Structures are given as structure tokens and as C-alpha cells.
Coordinates of C-alpha atoms in Angstrom, one line a residue:
M778 CA 100.1 -27.1 -69.7
H779 CA 97.9 -25.4 -72.2
L780 CA 95.5 -28.4 -72.1
R781 CA 95.2 -28.1 -68.3
L782 CA 94.4 -24.4 -68.5
C783 CA 91.7 -25.0 -71.1
A784 CA 90.2 -27.8 -69.1
A785 CA 90.2 -25.7 -65.9
A786 CA 88.5 -22.8 -67.8
F787 CA 85.9 -25.1 -69.2
L788 CA 85.1 -26.6 -65.8
T789 CA 84.9 -23.1 -64.3
L790 CA 82.5 -22.0 -67.1
L791 CA 80.3 -25.1 -66.5
T792 CA 80.2 -24.4 -62.7
I793 CA 79.3 -20.7 -63.2
G794 CA 76.6 -21.6 -65.7
S795 CA 75.1 -24.2 -63.4
V796 CA 75.1 -21.8 -60.5
E797 CA 73.5 -19.0 -62.6
A798 CA 70.8 -21.4 -63.8
Q799 CA 70.0 -22.4 -60.2
V800 CA 69.8 -18.7 -59.1
R801 CA 67.5 -17.8 -62.0
A802 CA 65.1 -20.7 -61.5
P803 CA 62.2 -19.3 -59.6
S804 CA 61.3 -21.2 -56.4
R805 CA 57.6 -22.1 -56.8
L806 CA 55.7 -21.8 -53.6
P807 CA 52.4 -23.7 -53.6
D808 CA 49.3 -21.6 -54.3
P809 CA 47.2 -21.6 -51.1
R810 CA 44.0 -22.5 -53.0
T811 CA 45.6 -25.3 -54.9
E812 CA 47.2 -26.6 -51.7
F813 CA 43.8 -26.5 -49.9
V814 CA 42.1 -28.4 -52.8
R815 CA 44.9 -31.0 -52.7
Q816 CA 44.3 -31.6 -49.0
C817 CA 40.6 -31.4 -49.1
A818 CA 39.7 -33.5 -52.2
P819 CA 40.7 -36.9 -50.7
R820 CA 38.3 -36.2 -47.8
M821 CA 35.5 -35.7 -50.3
L822 CA 36.0 -38.9 -52.3
G823 CA 33.0 -41.1 -52.0
R824 CA 30.8 -38.3 -50.8
W825 CA 30.7 -36.1 -53.9
E826 CA 31.0 -36.8 -57.6
H827 CA 33.5 -34.0 -58.3
P828 CA 35.5 -33.5 -55.0
E829 CA 37.9 -31.0 -56.5
E830 CA 35.0 -28.8 -57.6
V831 CA 33.4 -29.0 -54.2
C832 CA 36.7 -28.1 -52.4
G833 CA 37.4 -25.3 -54.8
C834 CA 33.9 -23.9 -54.4
L835 CA 34.2 -24.1 -50.6
H836 CA 37.4 -22.2 -50.7
D837 CA 36.2 -19.6 -53.2
H838 CA 32.6 -19.0 -52.0
A839 CA 32.0 -20.4 -48.5
A840 CA 35.3 -19.5 -46.8
A841 CA 35.6 -16.2 -48.8
V842 CA 32.6 -14.7 -47.0
V843 CA 34.4 -15.0 -43.7
E844 CA 36.2 -11.7 -43.3
D845 CA 38.2 -12.5 -40.2
R846 CA 41.5 -14.2 -41.1
D847 CA 41.8 -16.4 -38.0
L848 CA 38.2 -17.7 -38.5
R849 CA 38.7 -18.2 -42.2
E850 CA 42.0 -20.1 -41.7
A851 CA 40.4 -22.3 -39.0
L852 CA 37.4 -23.0 -41.3
L853 CA 39.7 -24.0 -44.2
R854 CA 41.7 -26.2 -41.8
G855 CA 38.6 -27.9 -40.6
I856 CA 37.3 -28.6 -44.1
S857 CA 40.7 -29.8 -45.4
E858 CA 41.2 -32.1 -42.3
T859 CA 37.6 -33.5 -42.0
G860 CA 35.8 -32.8 -45.3
V861 CA 33.1 -30.8 -43.6
P862 CA 33.0 -27.2 -42.3
T863 CA 34.4 -27.5 -38.9
I864 CA 36.2 -25.0 -36.5
E865 CA 37.8 -26.3 -33.4
T866 CA 37.8 -23.7 -30.6
D867 CA 41.5 -24.1 -30.0
W868 CA 42.3 -23.2 -33.6
V869 CA 40.9 -19.7 -32.9
P870 CA 42.1 -17.0 -30.5
V871 CA 40.0 -17.0 -27.3
S872 CA 38.9 -13.4 -28.1
K873 CA 37.2 -14.7 -31.3
Q874 CA 35.8 -18.0 -30.2
S875 CA 32.4 -16.4 -29.6
E876 CA 32.2 -15.6 -33.3
I877 CA 32.3 -19.3 -34.4
G878 CA 28.5 -19.7 -34.4
A879 CA 27.9 -16.6 -36.4
T880 CA 30.6 -17.7 -38.9
F881 CA 28.7 -21.0 -39.5
T882 CA 25.5 -19.1 -40.0
K883 CA 27.3 -16.9 -42.5
I884 CA 28.7 -19.8 -44.5
A885 CA 25.6 -22.0 -44.4
K886 CA 24.1 -21.0 -47.8
P887 CA 27.3 -20.9 -49.8
T888 CA 28.4 -24.2 -48.2
L889 CA 25.1 -26.0 -49.2
Q890 CA 25.4 -24.5 -52.7
C891 CA 29.0 -25.8 -53.0
M892 CA 28.1 -29.3 -51.8
F893 CA 25.0 -29.8 -53.9
D894 CA 25.6 -27.7 -57.0
P895 CA 29.2 -26.4 -57.1
A896 CA 29.0 -25.5 -60.8
K897 CA 26.4 -22.8 -60.1
S898 CA 28.4 -21.1 -57.3

């Protein structure tokens, strides 16, 4: 009987320790920039010598100049899906679709800098 009690106590302690370890382990959500680069880089292979640098630069410099969240998210989606700065009109609320052209004008210089000399951005 004493052996059974010790075995039960031991199993209980193992279970509690396992549960506590699972509770303490932080759930790591992906970093939005890292996730963007991960999705973008394969689209840049064959086009650019350092696709991760180009994608990181586009995220940090070209998309960063777009203040509007909806337009910025649409731009990042377009880059990560196609490998070029693109915004589909249905990715942006109707009220902001008229701003797409101005957004491309705003990102033109940083985009060219990222694509042709990402190290200097």
C-alpha cells in the first residue's frame, strides 16, 4: 500500500510539473516583419542577389512611408504575393481606393532604392 501511495504521488508530481512547464512556455507569435520576409523572399529568387535584404528593405523603407494602415497592408500583401509592389483595389476599402496612385508615387523612390541597392537604405 505504501508503494502505491508513493507511485501515485510521484505521478501526480510529474503531471503537475509537466502542466506548469507548458503554462510557463511562452507562445511565440511570428514577428510581422519576419513573416513578411519569409513570404516575400521566394518571389524575389532569381530576380535579386539577396532576396531577404530586398524584402526587408521594402518592408522597412518603402512600406513604412505609407501612413494609412489599409494601404500599407495591401502593399505588403501585394509584394509578398507577387514580388513587386502591387495593390489590388479589392484589398482596400472603397473609400481609400482613390489613394492607391498617390501611394505608388510615395513609395517609388524607396522601392527603387531597395531593389537596386538595399544595403544603402
